PDB file of C-alpha atoms and ligand atoms in Angstrom:
ATOM      1  CA  MET B   1       0.000   0.000   0.000  1.00 57.00           C
ATOM      2  CA  ALA B   2       1.020   3.566  -0.636  1.00 70.00           C
ATOM      3  CA  LYS B   3       2.606   5.340   2.256  1.00 82.00           C
ATOM      4  CA  ASP B   4       0.646   8.179   3.854  1.00 87.00           C
ATOM      5  CA  TYR B   5       2.677  11.003   2.309  1.00 89.00           C
ATOM      6  CA  ALA B   6       2.149   9.485  -1.156  1.00 92.00           C
ATOM      7  CA  LYS B   7      -1.586   8.882  -0.923  1.00 93.00           C
ATOM      8  CA  SER B   8      -2.659  12.253  -2.314  1.00 93.00           C
ATOM      9  CA  PHE B   9      -0.152  11.825  -5.142  1.00 96.00           C
ATOM     10  CA  TYR B  10      -1.474   8.405  -6.109  1.00 95.00           C
ATOM     11  CA  ASN B  11      -5.011   9.805  -5.988  1.00 96.00           C
ATOM     12  CA  SER B  12      -4.132  12.805  -8.175  1.00 96.00           C
ATOM     13  CA  ASN B  13      -5.477  13.208 -11.706  1.00 97.00           C
ATOM     14  CA  ALA B  14      -1.962  13.911 -12.959  1.00 97.00           C
ATOM     15  CA  TRP B  15      -0.705  10.521 -11.775  1.00 98.00           C
ATOM     16  CA  GLN B  16      -3.805   8.653 -12.958  1.00 97.00           C
ATOM     17  CA  LYS B  17      -3.412  10.189 -16.429  1.00 98.00           C
ATOM     18  CA  CYS B  18       0.333   9.578 -16.595  1.00 98.00           C
ATOM     19  CA  ARG B  19      -0.096   6.006 -15.422  1.00 98.00           C
ATOM     20  CA  ALA B  20      -2.848   5.284 -17.958  1.00 98.00           C
ATOM     21  CA  ALA B  21      -0.750   6.778 -20.781  1.00 98.00           C
ATOM     22  CA  PHE B  22       2.236   4.679 -19.760  1.00 98.00           C
ATOM     23  CA  ILE B  23       0.173   1.466 -19.677  1.00 98.00           C
ATOM     24  CA  LEU B  24      -1.236   2.320 -23.115  1.00 98.00           C
ATOM     25  CA  GLU B  25       2.289   2.841 -24.424  1.00 98.00           C
ATOM     26  CA  ARG B  26       3.553  -0.445 -22.936  1.00 98.00           C
ATOM     27  CA  THR B  27       0.549  -2.254 -24.396  1.00 98.00           C
ATOM     28  CA  ARG B  28       1.397  -0.810 -27.802  1.00 98.00           C
ATOM     29  CA  ILE B  29       5.067  -1.837 -27.493  1.00 98.00           C
ATOM     30  CA  ASP B  30       4.816  -5.423 -26.268  1.00 97.00           C
ATOM     31  CA  GLY B  31       1.216  -6.077 -25.303  1.00 98.00           C
ATOM     32  CA  GLY B  32       1.750  -4.835 -21.751  1.00 98.00           C
ATOM     33  CA  LEU B  33       4.250  -7.421 -20.529  1.00 98.00           C
ATOM     34  CA  CYS B  34       6.075  -7.051 -17.244  1.00 98.00           C
ATOM     35  CA  GLN B  35       9.341  -5.248 -18.061  1.00 97.00           C
ATOM     36  CA  HIS B  36      11.253  -7.367 -15.581  1.00 97.00           C
ATOM     37  CA  CYS B  37      10.353 -10.999 -16.318  1.00 97.00           C
ATOM     38  CA  ARG B  38       8.587 -10.400 -19.672  1.00 97.00           C
ATOM     39  CA  LYS B  39       6.424 -13.443 -18.976  1.00 97.00           C
ATOM     40  CA  ASN B  40       3.460 -12.118 -17.039  1.00 98.00           C
ATOM     41  CA  LEU B  41       1.273  -9.194 -17.952  1.00 98.00           C
ATOM     42  CA  GLY B  42       2.088  -5.978 -16.150  1.00 98.00           C
ATOM     43  CA  TYR B  43       0.024  -5.122 -13.107  1.00 97.00           C
ATOM     44  CA  ILE B  44       1.651  -2.163 -11.391  1.00 96.00           C
ATOM     45  CA  VAL B  45       3.321   0.982 -12.722  1.00 97.00           C
ATOM     46  CA  ASP B  46       6.367   1.236 -10.504  1.00 96.00           C
ATOM     47  CA  HIS B  47       8.767   4.140 -10.008  1.00 96.00           C
ATOM     48  CA  VAL B  48      12.330   3.030 -10.793  1.00 95.00           C
ATOM     49  CA  LYS B  49      13.656   5.756  -8.511  1.00 95.00           C
ATOM     50  CA  GLU B  50      11.431   5.396  -5.490  1.00 92.00           C
ATOM     51  CA  ILE B  51       9.170   8.200  -4.392  1.00 93.00           C
ATOM     52  CA  THR B  52      10.214   9.641  -1.060  1.00 95.00           C
ATOM     53  CA  PRO B  53       8.898  12.489   1.095  1.00 95.00           C
ATOM     54  CA  GLY B  54      11.771  14.552  -0.346  1.00 96.00           C
ATOM     55  CA  ASN B  55      10.896  14.110  -4.031  1.00 96.00           C
ATOM     56  CA  ILE B  56       7.129  13.655  -3.949  1.00 96.00           C
ATOM     57  CA  THR B  57       6.627  17.144  -5.424  1.00 95.00           C
ATOM     58  CA  ASN B  58       9.331  16.666  -8.095  1.00 97.00           C
ATOM     59  CA  THR B  59       7.445  15.806 -11.268  1.00 97.00           C
ATOM     60  CA  ASP B  60      10.743  14.887 -12.989  1.00 97.00           C
ATOM     61  CA  ILE B  61      10.595  11.840 -10.728  1.00 97.00           C
ATOM     62  CA  THR B  62       6.932  11.284  -9.980  1.00 98.00           C
ATOM     63  CA  LEU B  63       5.463  11.936 -13.450  1.00 98.00           C
ATOM     64  CA  ASN B  64       8.423  11.107 -15.680  1.00 98.00           C
ATOM     65  CA  GLN B  65       7.693   8.079 -17.841  1.00 97.00           C
ATOM     66  CA  ASN B  66      11.434   7.400 -18.059  1.00 97.00           C
ATOM     67  CA  ASN B  67      11.208   6.688 -14.339  1.00 98.00           C
ATOM     68  CA  PHE B  68       8.329   4.225 -14.743  1.00 98.00           C
ATOM     69  CA  GLN B  69       8.413   0.496 -15.204  1.00 98.00           C
ATOM     70  CA  TYR B  70       5.512  -1.851 -15.732  1.00 98.00           C
ATOM     71  CA  LEU B  71       5.769  -4.826 -13.382  1.00 97.00           C
ATOM     72  CA  CYS B  72       3.702  -7.910 -12.683  1.00 98.00           C
ATOM     73  CA  LEU B  73       2.659  -8.448  -9.092  1.00 96.00           C
ATOM     74  CA  ALA B  74       5.344 -11.087  -8.460  1.00 96.00           C
ATOM     75  CA  CYS B  75       8.193  -8.860  -9.687  1.00 96.00           C
ATOM     76  CA  HIS B  76       6.817  -5.874  -7.819  1.00 95.00           C
ATOM     77  CA  ASN B  77       6.739  -7.879  -4.606  1.00 93.00           C
ATOM     78  CA  ILE B  78      10.322  -9.041  -5.155  1.00 91.00           C
ATOM     79  CA  LYS B  79      11.439  -5.441  -5.660  1.00 83.00           C
ATOM     80  CA  THR B  80       9.565  -4.201  -2.611  1.00 77.00           C
ATOM     81  CA  PHE B  81      10.912  -7.045  -0.507  1.00 79.00           C
ATOM     82  CA  SER B  82      14.554  -6.579  -1.575  1.00 77.00           C
ATOM     83  CA  ASN B  83      14.337  -2.818  -0.989  1.00 65.00           C
ATOM     84  CA  LYS B  84      13.148  -3.455   2.536  1.00 58.00           C
ATOM     85  CA  LYS B  85      16.098  -5.746   3.182  1.00 53.00           C
ATOM     86  CA  LYS B  86      18.580  -3.067   2.162  1.00 48.00           C
ATOM     87  CA  VAL B  87      17.201  -0.474   4.582  1.00 45.00           C
TER      88      VAL B  87
HETATM   89 ZN1   ZN J   1       7.324  -9.872 -13.805  1.00 56.14          ZN
END
């Protein structure tokens, strides 16, 4: 689940639009496959550089499609899990 500071961002029209456009683009490119395993269909638009309280208002990070990746649930969980281990 989104962290508290990110909730209003994930609920924003700007994010919803950007996310939908990115999914459309990925669907056009490869049918919407997960960019990590390329086996499952994508499920979550993930930020490559994680959103933090410090960059949540920086649209170069939060709304930049170059910072997005389309992941299936399994790959997203692996990423989330390994990030937690590093902290
Ligand atoms: Zn995957």
